Coordinates of C-alpha atoms and ligand atoms in Angstrom, one line a residue:
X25 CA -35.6 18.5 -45.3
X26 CA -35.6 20.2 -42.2
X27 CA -38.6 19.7 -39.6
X28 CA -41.5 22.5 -40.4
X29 CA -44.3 23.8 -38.1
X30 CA -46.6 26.4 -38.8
X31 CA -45.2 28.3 -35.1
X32 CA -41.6 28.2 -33.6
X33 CA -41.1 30.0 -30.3
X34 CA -37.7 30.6 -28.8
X35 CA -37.8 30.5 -25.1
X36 CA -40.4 29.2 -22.6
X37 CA -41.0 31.9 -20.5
X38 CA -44.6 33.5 -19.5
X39 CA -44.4 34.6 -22.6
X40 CA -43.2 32.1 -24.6
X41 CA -45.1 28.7 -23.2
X42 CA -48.1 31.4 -23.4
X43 CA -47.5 32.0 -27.3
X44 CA -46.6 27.9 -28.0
X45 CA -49.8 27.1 -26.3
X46 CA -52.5 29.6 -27.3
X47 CA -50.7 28.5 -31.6
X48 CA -51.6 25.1 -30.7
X49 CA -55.0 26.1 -29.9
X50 CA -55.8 28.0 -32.5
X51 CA -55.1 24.7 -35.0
X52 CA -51.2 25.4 -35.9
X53 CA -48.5 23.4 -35.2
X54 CA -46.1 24.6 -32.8
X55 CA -42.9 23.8 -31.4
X56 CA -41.0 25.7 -28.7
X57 CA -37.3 25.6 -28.1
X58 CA -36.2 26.6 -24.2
X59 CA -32.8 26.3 -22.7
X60 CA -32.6 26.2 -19.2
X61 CA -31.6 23.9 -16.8
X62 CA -33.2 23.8 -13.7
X63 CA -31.7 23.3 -10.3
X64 CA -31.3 19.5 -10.1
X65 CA -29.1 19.8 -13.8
X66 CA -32.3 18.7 -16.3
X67 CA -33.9 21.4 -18.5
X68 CA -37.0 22.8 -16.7
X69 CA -39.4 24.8 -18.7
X70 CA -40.9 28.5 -17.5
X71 CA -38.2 30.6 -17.8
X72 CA -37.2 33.0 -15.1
X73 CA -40.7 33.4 -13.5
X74 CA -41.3 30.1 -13.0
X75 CA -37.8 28.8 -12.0
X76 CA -36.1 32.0 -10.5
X77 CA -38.2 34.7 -10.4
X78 CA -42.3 35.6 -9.9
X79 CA -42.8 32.0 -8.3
X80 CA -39.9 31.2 -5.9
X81 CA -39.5 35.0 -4.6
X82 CA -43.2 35.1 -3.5
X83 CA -42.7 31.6 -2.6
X84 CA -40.3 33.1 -0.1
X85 CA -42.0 36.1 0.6
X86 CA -44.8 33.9 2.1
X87 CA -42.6 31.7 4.1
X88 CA -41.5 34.5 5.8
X89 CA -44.0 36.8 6.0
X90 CA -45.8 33.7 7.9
X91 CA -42.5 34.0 10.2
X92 CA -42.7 38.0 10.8
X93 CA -46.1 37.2 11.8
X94 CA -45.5 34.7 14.6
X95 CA -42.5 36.7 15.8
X96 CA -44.4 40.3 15.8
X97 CA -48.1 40.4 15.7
X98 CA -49.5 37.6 16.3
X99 CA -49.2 38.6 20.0
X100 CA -51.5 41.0 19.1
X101 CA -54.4 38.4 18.6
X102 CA -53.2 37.1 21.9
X103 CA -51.4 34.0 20.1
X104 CA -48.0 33.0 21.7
X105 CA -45.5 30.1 20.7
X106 CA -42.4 29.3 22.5
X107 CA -38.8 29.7 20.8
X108 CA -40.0 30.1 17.3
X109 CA -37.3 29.2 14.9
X110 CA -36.6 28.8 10.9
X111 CA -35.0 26.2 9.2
X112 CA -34.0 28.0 6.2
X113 CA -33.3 24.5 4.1
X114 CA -36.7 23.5 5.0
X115 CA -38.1 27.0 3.5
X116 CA -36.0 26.7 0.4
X117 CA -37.0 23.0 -0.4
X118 CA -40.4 23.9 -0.6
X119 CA -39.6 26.7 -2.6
X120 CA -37.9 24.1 -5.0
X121 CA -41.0 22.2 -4.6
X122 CA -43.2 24.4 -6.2
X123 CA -41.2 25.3 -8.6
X124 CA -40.7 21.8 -9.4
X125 CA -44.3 21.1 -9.3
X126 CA -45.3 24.4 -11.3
X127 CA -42.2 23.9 -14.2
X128 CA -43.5 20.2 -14.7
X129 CA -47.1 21.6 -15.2
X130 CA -45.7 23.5 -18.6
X131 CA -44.1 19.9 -19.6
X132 CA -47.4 18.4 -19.5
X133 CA -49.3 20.8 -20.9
X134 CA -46.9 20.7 -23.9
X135 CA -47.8 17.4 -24.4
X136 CA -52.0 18.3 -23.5
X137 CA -51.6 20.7 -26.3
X138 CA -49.0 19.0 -28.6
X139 CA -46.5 21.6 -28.1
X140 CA -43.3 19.9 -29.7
X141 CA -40.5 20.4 -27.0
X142 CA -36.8 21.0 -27.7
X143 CA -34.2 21.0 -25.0
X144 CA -31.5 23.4 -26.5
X145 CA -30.2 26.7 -28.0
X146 CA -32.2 28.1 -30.4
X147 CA -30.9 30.3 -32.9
X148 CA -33.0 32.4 -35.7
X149 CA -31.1 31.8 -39.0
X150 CA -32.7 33.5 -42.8
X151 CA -35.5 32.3 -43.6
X152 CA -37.2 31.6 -40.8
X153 CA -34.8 28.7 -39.7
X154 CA -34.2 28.1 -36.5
X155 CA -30.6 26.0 -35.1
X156 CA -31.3 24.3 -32.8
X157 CA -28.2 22.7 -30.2
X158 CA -29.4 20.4 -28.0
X159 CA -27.7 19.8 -24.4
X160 CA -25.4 17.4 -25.9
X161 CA -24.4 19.5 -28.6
X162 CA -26.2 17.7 -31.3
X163 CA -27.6 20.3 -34.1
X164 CA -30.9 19.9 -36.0
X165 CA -32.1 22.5 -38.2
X166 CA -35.8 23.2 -37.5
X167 CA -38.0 25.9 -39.4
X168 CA -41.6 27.8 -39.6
X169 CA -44.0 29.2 -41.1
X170 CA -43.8 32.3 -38.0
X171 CA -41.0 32.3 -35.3
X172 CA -41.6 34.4 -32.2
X173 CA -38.6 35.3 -30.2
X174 CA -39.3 35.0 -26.6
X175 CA -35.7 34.9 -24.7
X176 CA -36.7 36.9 -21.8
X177 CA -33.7 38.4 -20.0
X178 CA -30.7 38.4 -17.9
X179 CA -29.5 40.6 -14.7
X180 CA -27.3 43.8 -15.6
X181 CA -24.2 43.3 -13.9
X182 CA -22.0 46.5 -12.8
X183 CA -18.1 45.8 -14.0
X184 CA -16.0 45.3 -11.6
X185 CA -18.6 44.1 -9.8
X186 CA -19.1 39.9 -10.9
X187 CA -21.5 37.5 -9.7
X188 CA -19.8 34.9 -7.7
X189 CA -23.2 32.7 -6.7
X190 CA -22.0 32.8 -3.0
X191 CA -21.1 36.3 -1.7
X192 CA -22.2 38.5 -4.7
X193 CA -25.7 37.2 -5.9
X194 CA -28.4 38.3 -8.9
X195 CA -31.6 36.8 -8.3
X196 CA -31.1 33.7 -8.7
X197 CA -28.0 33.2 -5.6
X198 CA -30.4 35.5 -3.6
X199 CA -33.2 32.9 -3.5
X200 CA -30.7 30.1 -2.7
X201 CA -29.0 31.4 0.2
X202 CA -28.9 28.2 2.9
X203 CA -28.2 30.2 6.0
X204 CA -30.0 33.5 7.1
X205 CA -26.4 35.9 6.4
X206 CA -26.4 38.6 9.3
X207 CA -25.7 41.1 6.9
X208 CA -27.5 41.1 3.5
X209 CA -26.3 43.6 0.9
X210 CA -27.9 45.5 -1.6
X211 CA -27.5 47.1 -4.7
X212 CA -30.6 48.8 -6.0
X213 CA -33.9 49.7 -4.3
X214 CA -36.2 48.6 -7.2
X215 CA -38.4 45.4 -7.3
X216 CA -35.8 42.8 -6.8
X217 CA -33.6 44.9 -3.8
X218 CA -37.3 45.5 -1.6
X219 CA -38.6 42.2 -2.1
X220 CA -35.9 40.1 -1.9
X221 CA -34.4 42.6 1.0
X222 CA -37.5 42.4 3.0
X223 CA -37.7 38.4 2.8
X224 CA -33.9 37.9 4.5
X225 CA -34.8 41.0 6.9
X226 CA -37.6 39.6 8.0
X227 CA -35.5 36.5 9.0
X228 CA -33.2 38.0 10.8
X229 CA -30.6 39.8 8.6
X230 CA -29.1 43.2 8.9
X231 CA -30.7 44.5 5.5
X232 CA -28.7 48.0 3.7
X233 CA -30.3 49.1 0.7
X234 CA -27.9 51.4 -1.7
X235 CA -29.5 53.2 -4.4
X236 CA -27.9 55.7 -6.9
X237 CA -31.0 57.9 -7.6
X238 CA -32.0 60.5 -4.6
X239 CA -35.3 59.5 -5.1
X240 CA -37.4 56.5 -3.5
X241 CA -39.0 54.2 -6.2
X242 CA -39.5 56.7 -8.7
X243 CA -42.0 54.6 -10.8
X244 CA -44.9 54.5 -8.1
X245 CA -46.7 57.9 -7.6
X246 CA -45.4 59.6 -4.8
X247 CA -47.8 60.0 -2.1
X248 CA -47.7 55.9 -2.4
X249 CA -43.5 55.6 -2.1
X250 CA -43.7 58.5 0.3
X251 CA -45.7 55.8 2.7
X252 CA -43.9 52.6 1.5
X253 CA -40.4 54.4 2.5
X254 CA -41.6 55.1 5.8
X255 CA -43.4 51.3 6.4
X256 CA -40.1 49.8 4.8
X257 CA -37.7 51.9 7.5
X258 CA -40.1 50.7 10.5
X259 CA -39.7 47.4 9.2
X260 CA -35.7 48.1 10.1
X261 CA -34.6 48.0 5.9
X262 CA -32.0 50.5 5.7
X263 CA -32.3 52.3 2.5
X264 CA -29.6 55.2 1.7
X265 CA -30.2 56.8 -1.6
X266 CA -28.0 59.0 -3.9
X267 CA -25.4 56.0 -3.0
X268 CA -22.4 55.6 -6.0
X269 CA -20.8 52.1 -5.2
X270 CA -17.3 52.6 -6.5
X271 CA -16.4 48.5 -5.9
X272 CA -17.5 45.2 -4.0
X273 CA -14.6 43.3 -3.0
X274 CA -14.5 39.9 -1.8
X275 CA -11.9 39.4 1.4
X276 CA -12.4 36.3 2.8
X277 CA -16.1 35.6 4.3
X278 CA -17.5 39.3 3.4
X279 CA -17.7 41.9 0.7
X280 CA -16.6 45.3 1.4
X281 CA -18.4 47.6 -0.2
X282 CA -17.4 51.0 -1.1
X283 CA -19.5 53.8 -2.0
X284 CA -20.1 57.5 -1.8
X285 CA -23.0 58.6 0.1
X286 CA -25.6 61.5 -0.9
X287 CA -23.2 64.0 0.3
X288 CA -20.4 62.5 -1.2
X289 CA -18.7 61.5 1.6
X290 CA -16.6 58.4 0.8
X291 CA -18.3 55.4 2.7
X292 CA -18.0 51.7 3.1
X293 CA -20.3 49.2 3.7
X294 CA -19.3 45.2 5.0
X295 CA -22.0 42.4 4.7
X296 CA -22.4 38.6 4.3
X297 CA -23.9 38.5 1.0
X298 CA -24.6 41.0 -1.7
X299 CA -27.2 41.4 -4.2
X300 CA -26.3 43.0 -7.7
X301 CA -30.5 44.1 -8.4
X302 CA -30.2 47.2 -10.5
X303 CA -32.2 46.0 -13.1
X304 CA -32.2 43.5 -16.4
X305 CA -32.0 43.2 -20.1
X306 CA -33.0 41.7 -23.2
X307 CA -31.2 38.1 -23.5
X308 CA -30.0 38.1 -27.3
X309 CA -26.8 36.7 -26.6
X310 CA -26.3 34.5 -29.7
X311 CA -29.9 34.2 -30.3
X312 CA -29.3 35.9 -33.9
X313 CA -27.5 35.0 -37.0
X314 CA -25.6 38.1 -38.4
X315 CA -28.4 37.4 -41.7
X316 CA -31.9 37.1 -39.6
X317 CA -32.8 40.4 -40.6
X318 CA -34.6 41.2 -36.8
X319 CA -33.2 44.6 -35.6
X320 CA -32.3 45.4 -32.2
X321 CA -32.8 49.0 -31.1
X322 CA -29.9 51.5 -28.7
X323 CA -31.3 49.6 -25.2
X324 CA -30.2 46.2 -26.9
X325 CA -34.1 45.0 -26.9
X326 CA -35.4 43.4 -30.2
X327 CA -37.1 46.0 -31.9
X328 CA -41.0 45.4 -32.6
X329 CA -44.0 47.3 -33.5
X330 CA -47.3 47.8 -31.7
X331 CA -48.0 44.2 -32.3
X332 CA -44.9 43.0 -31.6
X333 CA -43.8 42.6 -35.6
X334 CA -40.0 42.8 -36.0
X335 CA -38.0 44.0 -38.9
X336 CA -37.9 40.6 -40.5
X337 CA -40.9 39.0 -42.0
X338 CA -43.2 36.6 -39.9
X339 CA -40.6 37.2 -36.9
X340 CA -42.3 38.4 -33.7
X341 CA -41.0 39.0 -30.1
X342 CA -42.6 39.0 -27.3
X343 CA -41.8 39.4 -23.2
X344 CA -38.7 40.6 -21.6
X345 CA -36.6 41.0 -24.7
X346 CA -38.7 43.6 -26.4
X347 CA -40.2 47.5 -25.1
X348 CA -42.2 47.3 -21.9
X349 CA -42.4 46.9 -19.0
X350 CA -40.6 43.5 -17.5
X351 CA -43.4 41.9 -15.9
X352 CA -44.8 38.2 -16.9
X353 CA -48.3 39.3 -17.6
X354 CA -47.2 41.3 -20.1
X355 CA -45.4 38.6 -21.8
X356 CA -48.3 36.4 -21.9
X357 CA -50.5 38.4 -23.1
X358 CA -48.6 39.5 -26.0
X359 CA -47.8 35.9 -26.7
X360 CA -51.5 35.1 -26.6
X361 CA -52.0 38.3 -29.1
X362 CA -49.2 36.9 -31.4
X363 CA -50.4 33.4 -31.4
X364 CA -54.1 35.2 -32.4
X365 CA -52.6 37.3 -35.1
X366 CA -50.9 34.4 -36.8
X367 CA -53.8 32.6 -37.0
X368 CA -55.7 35.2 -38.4
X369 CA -57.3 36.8 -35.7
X370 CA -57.2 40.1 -33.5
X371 CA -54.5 40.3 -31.0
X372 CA -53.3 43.4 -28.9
X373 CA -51.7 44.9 -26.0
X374 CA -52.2 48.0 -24.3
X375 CA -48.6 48.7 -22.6
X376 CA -50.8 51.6 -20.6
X377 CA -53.2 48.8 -18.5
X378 CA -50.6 46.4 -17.6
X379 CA -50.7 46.4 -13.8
X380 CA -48.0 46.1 -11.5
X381 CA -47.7 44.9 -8.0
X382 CA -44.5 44.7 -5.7
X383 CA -44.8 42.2 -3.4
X384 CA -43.4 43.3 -0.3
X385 CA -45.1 45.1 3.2
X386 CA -47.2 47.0 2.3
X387 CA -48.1 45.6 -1.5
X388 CA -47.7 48.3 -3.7
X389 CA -49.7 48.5 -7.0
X390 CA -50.8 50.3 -9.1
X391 CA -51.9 50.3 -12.7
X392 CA -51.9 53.3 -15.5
X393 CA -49.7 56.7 -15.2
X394 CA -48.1 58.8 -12.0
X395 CA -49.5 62.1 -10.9
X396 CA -46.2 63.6 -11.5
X397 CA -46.3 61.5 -15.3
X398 CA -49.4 63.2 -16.0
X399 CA -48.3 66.3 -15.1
X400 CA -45.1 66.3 -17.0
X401 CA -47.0 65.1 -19.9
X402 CA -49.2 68.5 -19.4
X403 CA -52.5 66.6 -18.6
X404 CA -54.7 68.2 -16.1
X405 CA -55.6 65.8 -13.3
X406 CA -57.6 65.4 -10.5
X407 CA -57.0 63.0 -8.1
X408 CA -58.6 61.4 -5.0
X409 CA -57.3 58.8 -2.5
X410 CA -58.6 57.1 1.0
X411 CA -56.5 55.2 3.7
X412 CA -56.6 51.9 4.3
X413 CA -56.8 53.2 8.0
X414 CA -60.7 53.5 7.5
X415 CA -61.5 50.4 6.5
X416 CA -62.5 47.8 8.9
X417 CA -60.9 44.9 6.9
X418 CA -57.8 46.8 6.6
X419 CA -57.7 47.2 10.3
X420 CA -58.7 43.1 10.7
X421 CA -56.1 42.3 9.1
X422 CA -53.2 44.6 10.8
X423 CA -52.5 45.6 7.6
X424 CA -54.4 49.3 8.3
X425 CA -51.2 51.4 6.3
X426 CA -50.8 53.3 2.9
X427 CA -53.8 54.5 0.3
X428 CA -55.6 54.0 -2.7
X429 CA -55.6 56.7 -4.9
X430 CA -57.1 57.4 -8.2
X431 CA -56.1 59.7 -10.9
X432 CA -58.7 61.2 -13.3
X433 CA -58.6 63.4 -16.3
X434 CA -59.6 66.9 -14.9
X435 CA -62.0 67.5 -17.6
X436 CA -62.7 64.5 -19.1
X437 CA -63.2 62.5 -15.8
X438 CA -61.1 59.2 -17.6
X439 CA -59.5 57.3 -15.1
X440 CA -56.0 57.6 -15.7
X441 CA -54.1 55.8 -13.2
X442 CA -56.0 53.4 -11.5
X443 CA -58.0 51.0 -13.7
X444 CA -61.0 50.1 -11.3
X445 CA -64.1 48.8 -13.5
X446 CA -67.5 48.4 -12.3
X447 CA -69.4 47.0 -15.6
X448 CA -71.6 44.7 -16.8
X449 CA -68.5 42.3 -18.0
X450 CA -68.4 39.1 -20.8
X451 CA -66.2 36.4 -20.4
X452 CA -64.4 37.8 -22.9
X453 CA -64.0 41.0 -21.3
X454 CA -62.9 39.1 -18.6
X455 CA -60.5 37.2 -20.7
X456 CA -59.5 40.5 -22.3
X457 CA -57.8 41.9 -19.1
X458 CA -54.7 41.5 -18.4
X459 CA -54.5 39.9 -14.4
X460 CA -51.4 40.7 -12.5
X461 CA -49.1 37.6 -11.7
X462 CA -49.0 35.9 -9.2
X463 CA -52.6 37.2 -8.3
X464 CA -55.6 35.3 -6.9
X465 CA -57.3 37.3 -9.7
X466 CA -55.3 34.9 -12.5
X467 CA -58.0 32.3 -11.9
X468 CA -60.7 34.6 -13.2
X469 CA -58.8 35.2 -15.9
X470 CA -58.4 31.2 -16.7
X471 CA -61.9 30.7 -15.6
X472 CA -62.8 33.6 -18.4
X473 CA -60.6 31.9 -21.2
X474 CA -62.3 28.3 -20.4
X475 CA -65.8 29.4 -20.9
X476 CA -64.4 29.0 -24.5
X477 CA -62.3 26.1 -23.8
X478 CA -59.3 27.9 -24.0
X479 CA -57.4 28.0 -20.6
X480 CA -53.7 28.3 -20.9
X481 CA -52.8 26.6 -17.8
X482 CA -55.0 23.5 -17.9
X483 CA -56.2 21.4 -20.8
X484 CA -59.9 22.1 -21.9
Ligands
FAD4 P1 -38.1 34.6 -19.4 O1 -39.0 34.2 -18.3 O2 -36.7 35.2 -19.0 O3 -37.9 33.3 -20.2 C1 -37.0 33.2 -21.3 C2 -36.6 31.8 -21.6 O4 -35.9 31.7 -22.8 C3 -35.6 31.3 -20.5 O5 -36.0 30.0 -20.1 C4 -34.3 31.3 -21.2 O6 -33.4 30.4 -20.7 C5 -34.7 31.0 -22.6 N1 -33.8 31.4 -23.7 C6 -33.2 32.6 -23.9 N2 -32.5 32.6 -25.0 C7 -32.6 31.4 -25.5 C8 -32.1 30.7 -26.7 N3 -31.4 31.4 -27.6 N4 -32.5 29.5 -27.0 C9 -33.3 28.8 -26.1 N5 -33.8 29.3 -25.0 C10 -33.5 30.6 -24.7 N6 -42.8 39.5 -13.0 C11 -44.1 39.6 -12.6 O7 -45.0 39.8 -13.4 N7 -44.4 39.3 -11.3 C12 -43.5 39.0 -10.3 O8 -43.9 38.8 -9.2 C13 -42.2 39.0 -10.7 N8 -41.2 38.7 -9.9 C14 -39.9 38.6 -10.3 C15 -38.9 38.2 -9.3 C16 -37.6 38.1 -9.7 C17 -36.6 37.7 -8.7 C18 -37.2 38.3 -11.1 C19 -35.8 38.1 -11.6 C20 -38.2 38.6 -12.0 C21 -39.5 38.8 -11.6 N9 -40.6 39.1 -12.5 C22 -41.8 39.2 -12.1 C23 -40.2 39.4 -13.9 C24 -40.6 38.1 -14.8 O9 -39.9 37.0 -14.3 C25 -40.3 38.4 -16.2 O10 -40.9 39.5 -16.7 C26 -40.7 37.2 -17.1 O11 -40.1 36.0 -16.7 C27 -40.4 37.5 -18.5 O12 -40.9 36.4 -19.3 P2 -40.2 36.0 -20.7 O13 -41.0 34.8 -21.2 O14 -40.2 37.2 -21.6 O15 -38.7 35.6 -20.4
NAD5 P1 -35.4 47.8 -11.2 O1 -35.3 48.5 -12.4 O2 -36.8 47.5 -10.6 O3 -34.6 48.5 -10.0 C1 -33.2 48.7 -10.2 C2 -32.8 49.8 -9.2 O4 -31.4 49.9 -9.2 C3 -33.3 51.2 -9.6 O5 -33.9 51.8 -8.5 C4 -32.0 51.9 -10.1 O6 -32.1 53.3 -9.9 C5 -31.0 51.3 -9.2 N1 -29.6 51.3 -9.8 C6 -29.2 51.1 -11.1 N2 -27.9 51.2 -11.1 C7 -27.4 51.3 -9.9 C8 -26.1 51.4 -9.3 N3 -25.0 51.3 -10.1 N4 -26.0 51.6 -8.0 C9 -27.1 51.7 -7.2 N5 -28.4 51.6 -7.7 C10 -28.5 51.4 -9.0 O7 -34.6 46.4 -11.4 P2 -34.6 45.0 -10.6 O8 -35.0 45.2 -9.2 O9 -33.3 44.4 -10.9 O10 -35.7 44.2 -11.3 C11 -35.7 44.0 -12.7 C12 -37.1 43.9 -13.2 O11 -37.7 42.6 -12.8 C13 -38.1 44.9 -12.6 O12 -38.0 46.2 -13.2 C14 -39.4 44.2 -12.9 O13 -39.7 44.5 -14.2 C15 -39.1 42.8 -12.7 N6 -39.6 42.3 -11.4 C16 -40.9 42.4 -11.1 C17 -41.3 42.0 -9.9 C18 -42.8 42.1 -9.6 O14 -43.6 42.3 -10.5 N7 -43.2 42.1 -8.3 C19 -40.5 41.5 -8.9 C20 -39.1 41.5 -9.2 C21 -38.7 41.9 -10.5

């Protein structure tokens, strides 16, 4: 007889740890099966955000943000330091220390909220089976009432173009580089290429951007990337666009990078270290048996629902490896809607309030549609915006750049693209809205969720 619990999640993501813990709240027993190994060699629970993603990027971001400031403005509020330096081991060992510190925090909370733990490969057999291959290659055959797929995702790679972990990096070489390289690389202005570009420029590196589509950040609204392109080229990043990269080749120290430029002029481009960031997908390597029954659809991503339901009975997925945007938030919050459904109650997402935030200088976010997606969609809008330029605090900080802007319905007056509420709230409204991460804001959220005892990120 194979070991049953009423909930088996594969992967311990934001999503997945979300979905084990909020089962085990609601009463059902829950197991959750993660396979990643952190940097010292032992498995380490939170997936990519927690190990090499939302936590040590921003952790980074900070780190060096702090060092832009002593080595730019803080002149400005008459503060002056003599030869400031960075010592980049010291930077990435506290990096590794919050990680560390934040990966152990799911471990015990497993055990707060009796979350059984396996260290292994999961694999989703018929029947709602689950294989299980521990580190050491044991097998054990586990299964469930409900198992929810939660296996997040992995970097595209471009062929010809591998990761080596030294000179060609995804995300996870780019925040373990131990020396600041002179020139850093990049492939792709999205998320990954800005954030992690601005953190080595800002310490020192000679940072080229190269981006296939002519246009800058084409999922922010454009009078926001209009501003953001002209901060980041102040800021020294170089970002070329309409860029084809025809190969990457390692000689010796560097990579030489060739490329066509916008014109089509044959370019070539030599740097320290390269970053591969031109976006990710579902991680369903081997995670299905040829008989589970769960479809994927043409992107590769495990098919669901609108609540996450796949084509096989009692299997759900959740996070990265499903539709959606590929943001943490949005994993945990359908785990928690999962975890609510199983157990009888109501559970859902709305895809269309799921805000995003890009961590670099200025933050960009933004929550809700475009102007240009409203007006491709044919809805009349009406839109109105004011520049951080007026606003004392904004000018306090140093930070007196960019705009908010909000898009409304021209006839209806709904907000449509920024989500800003001024309402007589419950806790469970509170509770109810899904809180960018890693926000200040998230410990509303938890606060919200422990006014009924149950907080996800500390034991009620
Ligand atoms: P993951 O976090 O990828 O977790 C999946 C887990 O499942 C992993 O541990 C994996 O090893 C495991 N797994 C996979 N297959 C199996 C299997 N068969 N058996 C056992 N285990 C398995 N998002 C934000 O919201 N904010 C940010 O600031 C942010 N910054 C980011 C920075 C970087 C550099 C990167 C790469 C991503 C960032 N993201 C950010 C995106 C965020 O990390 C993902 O959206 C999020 O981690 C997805 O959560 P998930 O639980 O779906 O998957
Ligand atoms: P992305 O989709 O954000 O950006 C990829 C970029 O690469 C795009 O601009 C794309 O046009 C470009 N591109 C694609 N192929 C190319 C090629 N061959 N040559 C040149 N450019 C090419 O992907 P990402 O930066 O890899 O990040 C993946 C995802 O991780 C993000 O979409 C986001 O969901 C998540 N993430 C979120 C945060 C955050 O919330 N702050 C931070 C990092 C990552």
């Amino acid at each position: 007889m194979s070991t049953q619990f009423d909930v088996i999640v594969i992967g311990a993501g934001p999503a997945g740890y979300v979905a084990a813990i909020r089962a085990a709240q609601l009463g059902l027993s829950s197991a959750c099966v993660d396979d990643f190994i952190g940097k010292d060699g032992k498995p380490a629970l939170g997936g990519t955000c927690l190990n090499v993603g939302c936590i040590p990027s921003k952790a980074l971001l900070e780190s060096t943000k702090q060092f832009h400031a002593l080595t730019h403005s803080f002149k400005d509020h008459g503060i002056t330091a003599s030869e400031p330096a960075i010592d980049v081991p010291v930077m990435i060992g506290r990096k590794d220390k919050i990680v560390k510190q934040l990966t152990g925090g799911i471990a015990t909370l497993f055990k707060a909220n009796k979350v059984k733990s396996y260290a292994g490969r999961g694999k989703l057999l018929a029947g709602k089976q689950v294989e299980v291959t521990a580190l050491d290659g044991t097998v054990e055959i586990i299964s469930a009432r409900h198992v929810i797929l939660a296996a997040g995702s992995i970097p595209i790679q471009i062929p010809g173009i591998p990761f080596d972990g030294t000179h060609v990096v995804d995300n996870v070489g780019a925040l373990n580089i131990s020396a600041v390289p002179k020139r850093f690389g990049v492939i792709g202005a999205g998320v990954i290429g800005l954030e992690m570009g601005s953190v080595w420029k800002r310490i020192g590196s000679e940072v080229t951007i190269l981006e296939a589509l002519p246009d800058f950040l084409g999922l922010v609204d454009a009078d926001i990337s209009r501003v953001a392109a002209r901060e980041y080229k102040k800021q020294g990043l170089d970002i070329k666009l309409g860029c084809k990269v025809t190969a990457a080749v390692v000689v010796g120290d560097e990579v030489q990078i060739s490329y066509t430029d916008a014109s089509g002029a044959a370019q070539q481009l030599l740097v320290d270290t390269l970053l591969v960031s031109v976006g990710r997908r579902a991680h369903t390597k081997g995670l299905l048996a040829d008989d589970s029954g769960v479809d994927l659809n043409a992107r590769g991503q495990i098919e669901v629902d609108a609540h996450n339901r796949t084509s096989a009975a009692d299997v759900w997925a959740i996070g990265d490896c499903v539709r959606g945007p590929m943001l943490a938030h949005k994993g945990s919050e359908e785990g928690i809607a999962v975890a609510e459904l199983i157990a009888g109650k109501a559970g859902h997402v709305n895809l269309d309030t799921i805000p995003w935030v890009i961590y670099t200088e200025p933050e960009i976010a933004w929550v809700g549609k475009t102007e240009q997606e409203c007006k491709d969609a044919g809805i009349p809008v009406k839109t109105g915006s004011f520049p951080f330029a007026a606003i004392g605090r904004a000018m306090a900080m140093n930070e007196a750049y960019g705009q908010v802007k909000v898009i409304a319905h021209a006839e209806t007056d709904r907000v449509l693209g920024v989500h800003m509420m001024e309402f007589q709230a419950s806790s469970e409204d509170l509770a109810r809205i899904c809180h960018a991460h890693p926000t200040l804001s998230e410990a509303i959220h938890e606060a919200a969720l422990g006014v009924d005892k149950r907080a996800i990120h500390r034991a009620n």
